[in-house]
Coordinates of C-alpha atoms and ligand atoms in Angstrom, one line a residue:
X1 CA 0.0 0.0 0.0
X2 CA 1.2 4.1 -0.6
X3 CA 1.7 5.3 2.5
X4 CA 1.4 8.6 1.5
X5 CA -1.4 9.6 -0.6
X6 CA 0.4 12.7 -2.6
X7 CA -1.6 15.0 -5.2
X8 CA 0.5 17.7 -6.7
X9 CA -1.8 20.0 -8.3
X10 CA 1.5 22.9 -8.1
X11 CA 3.3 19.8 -10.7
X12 CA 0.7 20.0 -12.8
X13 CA 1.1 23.9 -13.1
X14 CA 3.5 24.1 -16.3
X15 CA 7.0 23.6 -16.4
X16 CA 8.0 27.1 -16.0
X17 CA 6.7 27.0 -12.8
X18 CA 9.6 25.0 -11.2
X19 CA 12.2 22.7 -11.7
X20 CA 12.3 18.8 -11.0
X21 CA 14.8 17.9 -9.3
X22 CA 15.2 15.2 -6.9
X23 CA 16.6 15.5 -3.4
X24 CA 20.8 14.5 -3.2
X25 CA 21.5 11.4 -0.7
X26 CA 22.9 11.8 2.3
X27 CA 25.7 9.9 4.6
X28 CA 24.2 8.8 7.8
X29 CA 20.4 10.3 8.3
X30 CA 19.2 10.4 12.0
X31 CA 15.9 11.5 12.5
X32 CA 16.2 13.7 15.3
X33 CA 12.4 14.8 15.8
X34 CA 9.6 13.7 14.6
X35 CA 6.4 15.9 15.2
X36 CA 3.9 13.0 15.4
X37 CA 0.6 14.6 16.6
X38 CA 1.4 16.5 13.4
X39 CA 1.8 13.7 11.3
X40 CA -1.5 12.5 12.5
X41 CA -3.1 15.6 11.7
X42 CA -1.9 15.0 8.3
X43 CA -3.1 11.7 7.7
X44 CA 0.7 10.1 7.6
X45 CA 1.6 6.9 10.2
X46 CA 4.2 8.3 12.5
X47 CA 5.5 4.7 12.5
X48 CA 6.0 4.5 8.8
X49 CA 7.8 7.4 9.3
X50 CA 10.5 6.6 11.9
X51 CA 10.9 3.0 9.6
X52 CA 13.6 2.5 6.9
X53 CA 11.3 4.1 4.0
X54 CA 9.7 7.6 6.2
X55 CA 14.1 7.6 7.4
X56 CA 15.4 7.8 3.0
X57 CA 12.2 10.1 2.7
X58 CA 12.7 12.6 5.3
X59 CA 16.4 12.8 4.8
X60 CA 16.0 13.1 0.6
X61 CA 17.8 9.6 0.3
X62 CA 15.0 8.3 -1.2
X63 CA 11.6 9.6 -2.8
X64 CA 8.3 7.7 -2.0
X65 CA 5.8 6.6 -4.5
X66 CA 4.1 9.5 -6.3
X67 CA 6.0 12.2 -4.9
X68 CA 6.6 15.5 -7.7
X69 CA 9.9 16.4 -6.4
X70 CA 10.2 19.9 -7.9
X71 CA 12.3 23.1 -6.9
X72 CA 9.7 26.0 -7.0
X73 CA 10.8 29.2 -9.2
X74 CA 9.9 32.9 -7.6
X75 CA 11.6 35.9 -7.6
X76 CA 11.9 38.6 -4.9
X77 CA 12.8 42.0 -3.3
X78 CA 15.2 41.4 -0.4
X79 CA 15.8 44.4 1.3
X80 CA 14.7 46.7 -1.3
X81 CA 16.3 45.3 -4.2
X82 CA 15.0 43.6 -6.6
X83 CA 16.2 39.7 -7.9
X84 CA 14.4 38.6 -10.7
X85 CA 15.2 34.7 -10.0
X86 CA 15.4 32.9 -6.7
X87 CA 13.7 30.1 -6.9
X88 CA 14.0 26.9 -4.3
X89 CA 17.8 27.0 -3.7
X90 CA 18.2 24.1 -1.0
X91 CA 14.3 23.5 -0.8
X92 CA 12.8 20.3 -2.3
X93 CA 8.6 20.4 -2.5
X94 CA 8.0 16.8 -2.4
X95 CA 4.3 16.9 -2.9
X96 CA 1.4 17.8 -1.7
X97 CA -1.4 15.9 1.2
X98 CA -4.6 16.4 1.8
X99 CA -5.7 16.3 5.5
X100 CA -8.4 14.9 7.2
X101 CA -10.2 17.9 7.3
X102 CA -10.1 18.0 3.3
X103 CA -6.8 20.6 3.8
X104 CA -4.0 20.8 1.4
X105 CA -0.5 21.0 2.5
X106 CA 3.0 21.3 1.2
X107 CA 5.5 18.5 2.2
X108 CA 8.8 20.4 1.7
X109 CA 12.4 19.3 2.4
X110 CA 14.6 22.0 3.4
X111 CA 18.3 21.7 3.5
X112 CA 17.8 18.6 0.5
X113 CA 20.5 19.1 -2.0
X114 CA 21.5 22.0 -4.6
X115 CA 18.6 22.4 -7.6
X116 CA 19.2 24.5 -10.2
X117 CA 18.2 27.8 -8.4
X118 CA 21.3 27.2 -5.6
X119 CA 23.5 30.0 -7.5
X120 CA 26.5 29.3 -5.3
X121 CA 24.8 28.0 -2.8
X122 CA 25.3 24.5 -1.3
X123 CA 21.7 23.5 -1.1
X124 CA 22.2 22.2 2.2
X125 CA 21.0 23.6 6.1
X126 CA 23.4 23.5 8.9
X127 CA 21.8 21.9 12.5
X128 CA 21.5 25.4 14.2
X129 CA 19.1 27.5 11.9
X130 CA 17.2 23.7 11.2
X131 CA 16.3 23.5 14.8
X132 CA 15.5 27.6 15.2
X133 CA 13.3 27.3 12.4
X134 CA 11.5 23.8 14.7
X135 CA 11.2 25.6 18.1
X136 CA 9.8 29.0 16.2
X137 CA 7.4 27.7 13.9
X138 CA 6.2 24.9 16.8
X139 CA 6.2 27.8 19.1
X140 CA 4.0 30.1 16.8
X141 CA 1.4 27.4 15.9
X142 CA 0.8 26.9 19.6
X143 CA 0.6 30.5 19.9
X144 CA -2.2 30.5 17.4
X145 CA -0.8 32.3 15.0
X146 CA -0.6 31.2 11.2
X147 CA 2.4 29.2 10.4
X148 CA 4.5 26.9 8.5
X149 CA 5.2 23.4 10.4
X150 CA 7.8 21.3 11.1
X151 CA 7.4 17.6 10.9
X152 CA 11.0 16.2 11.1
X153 CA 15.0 17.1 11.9
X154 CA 17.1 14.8 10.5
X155 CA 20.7 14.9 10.8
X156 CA 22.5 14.1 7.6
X157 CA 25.8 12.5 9.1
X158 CA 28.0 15.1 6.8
X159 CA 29.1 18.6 7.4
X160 CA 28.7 21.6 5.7
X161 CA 31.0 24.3 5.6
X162 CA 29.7 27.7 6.6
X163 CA 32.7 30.0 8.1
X164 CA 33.1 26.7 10.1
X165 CA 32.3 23.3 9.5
X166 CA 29.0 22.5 11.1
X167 CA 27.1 19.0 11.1
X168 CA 23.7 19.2 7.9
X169 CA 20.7 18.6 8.6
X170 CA 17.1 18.2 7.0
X171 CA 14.3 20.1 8.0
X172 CA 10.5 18.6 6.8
X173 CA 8.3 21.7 6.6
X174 CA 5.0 21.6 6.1
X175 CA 2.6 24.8 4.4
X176 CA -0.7 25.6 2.9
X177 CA 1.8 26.1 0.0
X178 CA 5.1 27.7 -0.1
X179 CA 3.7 30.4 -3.2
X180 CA 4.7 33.8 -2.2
X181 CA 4.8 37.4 -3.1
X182 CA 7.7 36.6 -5.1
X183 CA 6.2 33.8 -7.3
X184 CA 3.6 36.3 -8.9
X185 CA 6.4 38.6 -9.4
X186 CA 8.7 36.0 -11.0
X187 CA 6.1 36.0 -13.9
X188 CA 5.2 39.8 -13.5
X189 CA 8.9 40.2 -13.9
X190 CA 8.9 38.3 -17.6
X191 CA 5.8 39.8 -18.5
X192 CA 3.8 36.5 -18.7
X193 CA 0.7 37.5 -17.8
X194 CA -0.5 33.9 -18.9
X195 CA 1.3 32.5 -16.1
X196 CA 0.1 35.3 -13.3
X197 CA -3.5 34.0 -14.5
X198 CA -2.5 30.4 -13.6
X199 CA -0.8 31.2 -10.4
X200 CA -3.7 33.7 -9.5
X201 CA -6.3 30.9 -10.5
X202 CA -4.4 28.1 -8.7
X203 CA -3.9 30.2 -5.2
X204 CA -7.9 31.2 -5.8
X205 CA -9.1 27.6 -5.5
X206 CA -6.6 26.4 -3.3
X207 CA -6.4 29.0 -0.5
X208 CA -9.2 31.7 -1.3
X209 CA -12.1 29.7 -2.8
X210 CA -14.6 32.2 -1.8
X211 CA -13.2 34.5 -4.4
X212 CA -13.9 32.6 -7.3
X213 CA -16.0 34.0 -10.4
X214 CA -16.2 37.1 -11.6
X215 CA -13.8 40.1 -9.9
X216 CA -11.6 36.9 -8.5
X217 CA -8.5 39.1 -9.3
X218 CA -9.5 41.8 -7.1
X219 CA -10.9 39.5 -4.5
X220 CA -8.0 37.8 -4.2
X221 CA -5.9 40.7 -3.8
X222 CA -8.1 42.0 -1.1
X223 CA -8.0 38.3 0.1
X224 CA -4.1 38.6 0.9
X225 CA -4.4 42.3 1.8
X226 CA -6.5 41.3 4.8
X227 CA -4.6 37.8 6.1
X228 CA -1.0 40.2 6.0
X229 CA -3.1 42.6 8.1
X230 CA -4.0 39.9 10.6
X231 CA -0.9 38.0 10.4
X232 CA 1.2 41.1 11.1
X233 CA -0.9 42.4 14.0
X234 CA -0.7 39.1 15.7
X235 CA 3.4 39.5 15.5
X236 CA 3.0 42.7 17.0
X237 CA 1.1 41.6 20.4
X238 CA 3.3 38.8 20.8
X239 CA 6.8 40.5 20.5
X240 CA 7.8 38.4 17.1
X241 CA 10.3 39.8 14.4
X242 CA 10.1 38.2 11.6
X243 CA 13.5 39.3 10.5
X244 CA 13.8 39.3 6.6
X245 CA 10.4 40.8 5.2
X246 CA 11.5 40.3 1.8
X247 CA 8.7 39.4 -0.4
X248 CA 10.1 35.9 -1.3
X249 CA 9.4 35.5 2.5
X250 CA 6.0 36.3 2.2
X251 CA 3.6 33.9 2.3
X252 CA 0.6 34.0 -0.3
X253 CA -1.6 32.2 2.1
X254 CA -0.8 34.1 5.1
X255 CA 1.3 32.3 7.0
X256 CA 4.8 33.3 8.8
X257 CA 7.3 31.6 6.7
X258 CA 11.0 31.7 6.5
X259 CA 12.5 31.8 10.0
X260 CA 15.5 32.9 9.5
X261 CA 17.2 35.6 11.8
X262 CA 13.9 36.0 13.6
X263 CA 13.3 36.7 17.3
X264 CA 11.2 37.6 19.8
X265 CA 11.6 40.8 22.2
X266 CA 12.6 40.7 25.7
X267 CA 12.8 44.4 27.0
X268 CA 10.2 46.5 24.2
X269 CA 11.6 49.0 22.0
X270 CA 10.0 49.6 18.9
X271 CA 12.9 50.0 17.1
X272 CA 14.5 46.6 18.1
X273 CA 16.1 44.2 15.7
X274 CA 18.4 41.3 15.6
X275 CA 18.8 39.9 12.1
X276 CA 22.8 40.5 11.9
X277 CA 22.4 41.7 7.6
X278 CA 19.8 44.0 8.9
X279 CA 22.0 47.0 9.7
X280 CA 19.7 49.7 8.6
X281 CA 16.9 48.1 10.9
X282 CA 14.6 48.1 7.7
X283 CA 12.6 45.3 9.4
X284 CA 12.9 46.3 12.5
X285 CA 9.9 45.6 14.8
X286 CA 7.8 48.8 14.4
X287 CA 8.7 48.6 10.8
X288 CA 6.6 45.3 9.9
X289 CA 3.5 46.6 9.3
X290 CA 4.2 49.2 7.0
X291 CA 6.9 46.6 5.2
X292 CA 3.7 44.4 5.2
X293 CA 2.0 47.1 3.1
X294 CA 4.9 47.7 0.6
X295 CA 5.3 44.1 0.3
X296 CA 1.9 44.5 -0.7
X297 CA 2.1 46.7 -3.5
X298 CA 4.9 44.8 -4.8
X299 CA 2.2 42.1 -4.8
X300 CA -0.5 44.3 -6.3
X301 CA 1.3 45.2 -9.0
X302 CA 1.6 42.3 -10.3
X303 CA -1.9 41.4 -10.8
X304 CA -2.3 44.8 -12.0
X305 CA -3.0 43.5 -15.6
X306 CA -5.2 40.7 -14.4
X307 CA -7.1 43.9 -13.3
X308 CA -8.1 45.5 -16.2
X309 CA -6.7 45.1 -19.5
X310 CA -6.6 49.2 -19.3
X311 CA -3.7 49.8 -17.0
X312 CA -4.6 53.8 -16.2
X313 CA -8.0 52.1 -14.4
X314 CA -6.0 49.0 -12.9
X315 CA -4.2 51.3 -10.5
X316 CA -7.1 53.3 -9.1
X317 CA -8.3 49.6 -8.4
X318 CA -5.2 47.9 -6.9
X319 CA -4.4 51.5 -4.8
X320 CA -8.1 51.2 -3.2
X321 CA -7.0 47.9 -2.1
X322 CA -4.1 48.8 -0.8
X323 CA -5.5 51.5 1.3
X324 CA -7.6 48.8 3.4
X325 CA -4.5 47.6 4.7
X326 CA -3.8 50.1 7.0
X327 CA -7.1 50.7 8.8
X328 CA -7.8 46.4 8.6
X329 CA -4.5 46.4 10.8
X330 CA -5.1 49.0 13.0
X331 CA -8.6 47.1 14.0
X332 CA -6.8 43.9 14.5
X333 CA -4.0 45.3 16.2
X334 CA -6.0 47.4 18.9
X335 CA -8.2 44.3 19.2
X336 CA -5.4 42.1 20.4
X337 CA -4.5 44.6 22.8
X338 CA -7.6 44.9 23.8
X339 CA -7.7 41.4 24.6
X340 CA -4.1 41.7 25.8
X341 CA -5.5 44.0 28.7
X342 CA -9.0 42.3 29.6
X343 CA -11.1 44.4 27.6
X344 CA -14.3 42.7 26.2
X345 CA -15.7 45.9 25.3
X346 CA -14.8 49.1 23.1
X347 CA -14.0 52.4 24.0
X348 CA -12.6 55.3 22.2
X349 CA -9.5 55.9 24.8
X350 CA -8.7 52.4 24.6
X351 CA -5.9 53.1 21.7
X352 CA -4.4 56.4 23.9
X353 CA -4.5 53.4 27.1
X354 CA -2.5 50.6 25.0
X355 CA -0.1 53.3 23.3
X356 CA 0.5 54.7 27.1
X357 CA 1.8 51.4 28.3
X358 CA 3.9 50.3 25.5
X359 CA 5.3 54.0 26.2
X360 CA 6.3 53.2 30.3
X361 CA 7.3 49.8 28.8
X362 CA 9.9 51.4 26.0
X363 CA 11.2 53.9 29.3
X364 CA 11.0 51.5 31.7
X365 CA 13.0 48.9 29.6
X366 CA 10.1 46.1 30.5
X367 CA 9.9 42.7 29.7
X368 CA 7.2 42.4 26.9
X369 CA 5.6 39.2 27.6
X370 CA 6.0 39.4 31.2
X371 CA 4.4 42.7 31.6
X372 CA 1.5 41.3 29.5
X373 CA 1.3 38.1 31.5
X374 CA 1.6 39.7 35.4
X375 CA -1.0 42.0 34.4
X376 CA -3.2 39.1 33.5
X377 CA -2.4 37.7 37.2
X378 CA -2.8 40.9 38.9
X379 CA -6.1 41.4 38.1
X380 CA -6.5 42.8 41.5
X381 CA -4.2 46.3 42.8
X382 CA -2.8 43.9 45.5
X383 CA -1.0 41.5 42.8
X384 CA 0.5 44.1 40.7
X385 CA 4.0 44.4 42.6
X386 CA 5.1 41.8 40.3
X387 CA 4.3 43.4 37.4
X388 CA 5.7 47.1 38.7
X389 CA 9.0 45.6 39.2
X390 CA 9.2 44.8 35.5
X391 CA 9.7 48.6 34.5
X392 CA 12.8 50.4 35.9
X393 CA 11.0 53.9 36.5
X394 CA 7.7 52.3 38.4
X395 CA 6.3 55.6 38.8
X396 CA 5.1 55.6 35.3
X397 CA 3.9 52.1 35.7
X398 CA 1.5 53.2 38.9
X399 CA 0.3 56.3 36.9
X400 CA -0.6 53.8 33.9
X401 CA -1.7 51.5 36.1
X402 CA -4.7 53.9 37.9
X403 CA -5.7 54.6 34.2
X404 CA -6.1 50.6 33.8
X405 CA -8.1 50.3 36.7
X406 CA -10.7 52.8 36.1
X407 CA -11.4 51.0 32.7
X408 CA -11.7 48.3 33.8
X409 CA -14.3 49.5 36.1
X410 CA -16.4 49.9 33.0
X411 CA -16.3 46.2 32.1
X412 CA -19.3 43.6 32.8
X413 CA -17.0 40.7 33.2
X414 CA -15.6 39.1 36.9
X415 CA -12.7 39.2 37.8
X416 CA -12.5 35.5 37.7
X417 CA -13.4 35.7 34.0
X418 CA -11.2 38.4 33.3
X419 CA -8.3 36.6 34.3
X420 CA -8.8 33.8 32.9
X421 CA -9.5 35.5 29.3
X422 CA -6.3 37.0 29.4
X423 CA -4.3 34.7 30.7
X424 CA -5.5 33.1 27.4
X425 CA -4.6 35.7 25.6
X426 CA -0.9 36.4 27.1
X427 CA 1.8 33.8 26.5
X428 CA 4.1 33.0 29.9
X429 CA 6.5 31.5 27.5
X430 CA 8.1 32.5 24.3
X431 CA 10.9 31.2 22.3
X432 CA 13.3 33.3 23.8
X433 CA 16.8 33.9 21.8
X434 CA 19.0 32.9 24.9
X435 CA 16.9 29.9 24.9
X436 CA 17.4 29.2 21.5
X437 CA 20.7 29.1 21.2
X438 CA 21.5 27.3 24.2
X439 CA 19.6 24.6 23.0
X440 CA 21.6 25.0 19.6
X441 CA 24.5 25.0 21.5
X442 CA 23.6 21.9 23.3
X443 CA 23.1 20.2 20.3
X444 CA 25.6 21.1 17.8
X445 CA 28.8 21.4 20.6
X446 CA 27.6 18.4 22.7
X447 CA 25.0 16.3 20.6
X448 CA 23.0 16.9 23.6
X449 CA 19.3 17.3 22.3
X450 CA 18.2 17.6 25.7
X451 CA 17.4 21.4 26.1
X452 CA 15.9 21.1 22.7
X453 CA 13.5 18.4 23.7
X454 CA 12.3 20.5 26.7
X455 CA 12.3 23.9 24.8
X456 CA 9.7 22.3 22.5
X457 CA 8.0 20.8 25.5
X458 CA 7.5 23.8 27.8
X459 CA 6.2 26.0 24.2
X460 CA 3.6 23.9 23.8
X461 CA 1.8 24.9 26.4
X462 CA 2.9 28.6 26.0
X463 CA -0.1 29.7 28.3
X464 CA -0.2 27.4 30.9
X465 CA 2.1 27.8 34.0
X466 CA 4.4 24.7 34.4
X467 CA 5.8 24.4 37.2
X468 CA 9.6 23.4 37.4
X469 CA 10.0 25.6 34.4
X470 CA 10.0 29.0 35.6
X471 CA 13.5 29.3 34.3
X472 CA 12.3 29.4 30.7
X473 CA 9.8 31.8 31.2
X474 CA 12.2 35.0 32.9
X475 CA 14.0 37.4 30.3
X476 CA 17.7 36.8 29.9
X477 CA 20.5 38.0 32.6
X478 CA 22.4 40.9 31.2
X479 CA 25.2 38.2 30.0
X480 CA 22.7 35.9 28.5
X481 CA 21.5 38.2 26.0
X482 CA 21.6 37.5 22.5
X483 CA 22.0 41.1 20.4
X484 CA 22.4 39.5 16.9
X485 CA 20.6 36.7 15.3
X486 CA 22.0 34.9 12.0
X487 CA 20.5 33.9 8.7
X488 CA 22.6 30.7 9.2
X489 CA 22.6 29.9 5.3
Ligands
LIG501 P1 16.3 32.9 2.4 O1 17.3 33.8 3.0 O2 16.2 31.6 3.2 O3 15.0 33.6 2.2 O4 16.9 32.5 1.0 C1 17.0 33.4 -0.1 C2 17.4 32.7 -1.3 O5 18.7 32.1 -1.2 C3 16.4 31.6 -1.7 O6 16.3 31.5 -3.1 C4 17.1 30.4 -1.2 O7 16.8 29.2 -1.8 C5 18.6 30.7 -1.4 N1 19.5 30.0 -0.5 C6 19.7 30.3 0.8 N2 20.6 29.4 1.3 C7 21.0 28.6 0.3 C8 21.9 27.5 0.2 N3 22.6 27.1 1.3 N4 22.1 26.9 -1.0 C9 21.4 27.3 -2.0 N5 20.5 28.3 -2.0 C10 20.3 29.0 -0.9
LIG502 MG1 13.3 32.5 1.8

């Protein structure tokens, strides 16, 4: 019998759309993780998996029955400039599954083997930025927020030389799809308007069905418009930077993808950023949602001659689009603070409230998430010592704090309730950098997947105390801190 029941709808796309390629075998493959309950989700048999046959697939040493095995072609902006072709340099699509919930997903190997969009590249992923990418994209999906998955490390038994020798690995992510921004503008860039149809058709009836029929162009444009607005807002009330907003990093379906140099805040300051190629702070975390938006345009031009054949009344259309961004992030944004503070209902003052914390927070030099989360178990004046010690001038904590109280004055719900809604809505823990890398460190110094394992165990439950693991929840020491994080290409 197939164990996996692939159906590649992006291979039957045509063959401009990517390059098949199969993955390149590897030495010694060790499957270091297997995300089972995802598996399950997915319809595939965890034990098949860890056998001989899930082992050659998961490491690219061999291909299962009916997989497509293709390297997808996009272009991109990175950083501002332009590259016309990217394309799936050490990324293998396998194929795609359907769940049991009649969703699609993307089986990709990451890290597989050069295809002929590597440039100079190597093709391959070193262990360090393979298990980042595990504990962040785990950590977001528990976290609720839209995400690529990861269903397997495996190390590869060989090396790959970065400025050091470091031991390869394979990471198994799974997507909705891995089209981006940067797919639509690899054929925008040739002027095959043909092949935006296709690509605009094929992301209509496989993420945004409700767009079909006539107008689908400009629904689906408003389609993306509002799931960047949501995904970016839920960034922002959690501390997450994504890192490099480059529009091959986009995700089409609106999911965080490419985790990279990302990182989540300790102290908040808007201006904070930690990718180590970002020197100009271009995606720095206040920037996002306005990179969101100009990744946006990118994306609307593109489809502008799907449009209207008439380009002079294509960009009237596209820029009234564009416009929605703004004001459709704003609402989700000042919701989730909303919810962030116990607030079930709406008041004007609300927004001048949110922005006067995040202010004493930014002075103050205050943990994000733990300000977020003592609040949440202070819902009383009496337990919100805990949460004034978090800011190093308390006096603009207490005045804040008054403000807070009055408000909540005005709401219907218990206390009980309250607390319990927010402590919902505010993580206790977060994948925090020094974490990261001291489980990396573990690992690729020591072989010692042991802080790895427990990293992934305690973010699973980011919102439920654990006790024996208040360690991982507290901000980094002064000589903990991690001020740069690394693209690790
Ligand atoms: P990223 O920084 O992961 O968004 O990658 C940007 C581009 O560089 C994509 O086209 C990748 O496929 C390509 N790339 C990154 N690392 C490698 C590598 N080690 N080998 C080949 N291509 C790579
Ligand atoms: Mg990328």
């Amino acid at each position: 019998m197939n164990p996996i029941a692939f159906d590649n709808s992006y291979a039957r796309l045509p063959e401009r759309f990517y390059a098949a390629v199969a993955p390149t075998a590897v030495a010694a493959p060790r499957v270091i993780r297997l995300n089972e309950p995802l598996a399950s989700r997915l319809g595939l048999d965890p034990d098949w998996l860890k056998g001989p046959e899930g082992v050659a697939m998961l490491s690219g040493n061999a291909l299962p029955a009916g997989a497509a095995s293709i390297a997808t072609a996009y272009a991109g902006h990175q950083f501002g400039g332009f590259s016309p072709q990217l394309g799936d340099g050490r990324a293998i699509l396998l194929g795609e599954v359907i769940d049991r919930n009649g969703r699609r997903h993307d089986i990709q190997l990451k890290g597989a083997g050069p295809t002929p969009f590597s440039r100079r590249g190597d093709g391959r992923a070193a262990l360090g930025p393979v298990l980042r990418e595990y504990i962040v994209s785990e950590a977001m999906a528990a976290l609720g927020v839209p995400t690529t998955r990861a269903l397997a490390a495996v190390l590869t038994g060989e090396a790959v030389r970065r400025e050091t020798l470091l031991p390869g690995a394979v990471l198994t992510r799974v997507a909705s799809s891995h089209i981006r921004i940067g797919t639509f503008q690899f054929f925008a860039a040739r002027g095959d308007v043909e092949a935006l149809r296709l690509l605009a058709d094929h992301v209509i009836a496989r993420h945004y069905p409700a767009c079909a029929g006539e107008g689908r162009h400009l629904a689906l444009l408003e389609a993306v418009i509002a799931a960047q607005a949501a995904l970016v807002a839920q960034w922002m009330t959690i501390g997450f930077i994504h890192g490099v907003m480059n529009t091959d990093n986009m995700s089409i379906a609106g999911e965080t993808i490419d985790y990279g140099p990302c990182a989540f805040m300790d102290a908040y300051h808007p201006t904070t950023v930690f990718s180590s190629i970002d020197e100009r702070g271009r995606y720095a975390y206040a920037n996002q949602p306005p990179i969101a938006r100009w990744n946006l345009t990118r994306f609307a031009e593109t489809l502008l001659p799907l449009l209207d054949d008439d380009i002079d009344k294509a960009v009237p259309i596209a820029q009234a689009a564009l416009d929605r961004f703004d004001p459709q992030f704003q609402a989700h944004l000042i919701a989730g603070f909303r919810r962030k503070l116990g607030l079930a209902t709406e008041e004007a003052e609300d927004v001048e409230l949110i922005k006067a914390l995040l202010d004493a927070m930014q002075q103050g030099e205050a943990d994000f998430t733990l300000v977020f989360r003592r609040l949440s178990e202070a819902p009383t004046e009496e337990g919100a010592d805990a949460c004034r010690s978090l800011f190093g001038d308390p006096a603009a904590f207490d005045a804040w704090e008054g403000r807070w109280r009055q408000r909540l004055s005005r709401e219907q719900a218990s206390t009980d309730a309250r607390r319990e809604a927010m402590l919902h809505a505010n993580p206790l823990f977060i994948p925090r950098n020094h974490l990261i890398e001291a489980a990396i460190e573990a690992a690729v110094e020591r072989d010692d997947l042991g802080p790895f394992e427990t990293l992934l165990a305690v973010l699973a439950r980011p919102f439920e105390a654990q006790p024996g693991r208040e360690d991982h929840a507290r901000p980094p020491e002064m000589h903990e801190r991690v001020l740069a994080t690394f693209c690790g290409t």
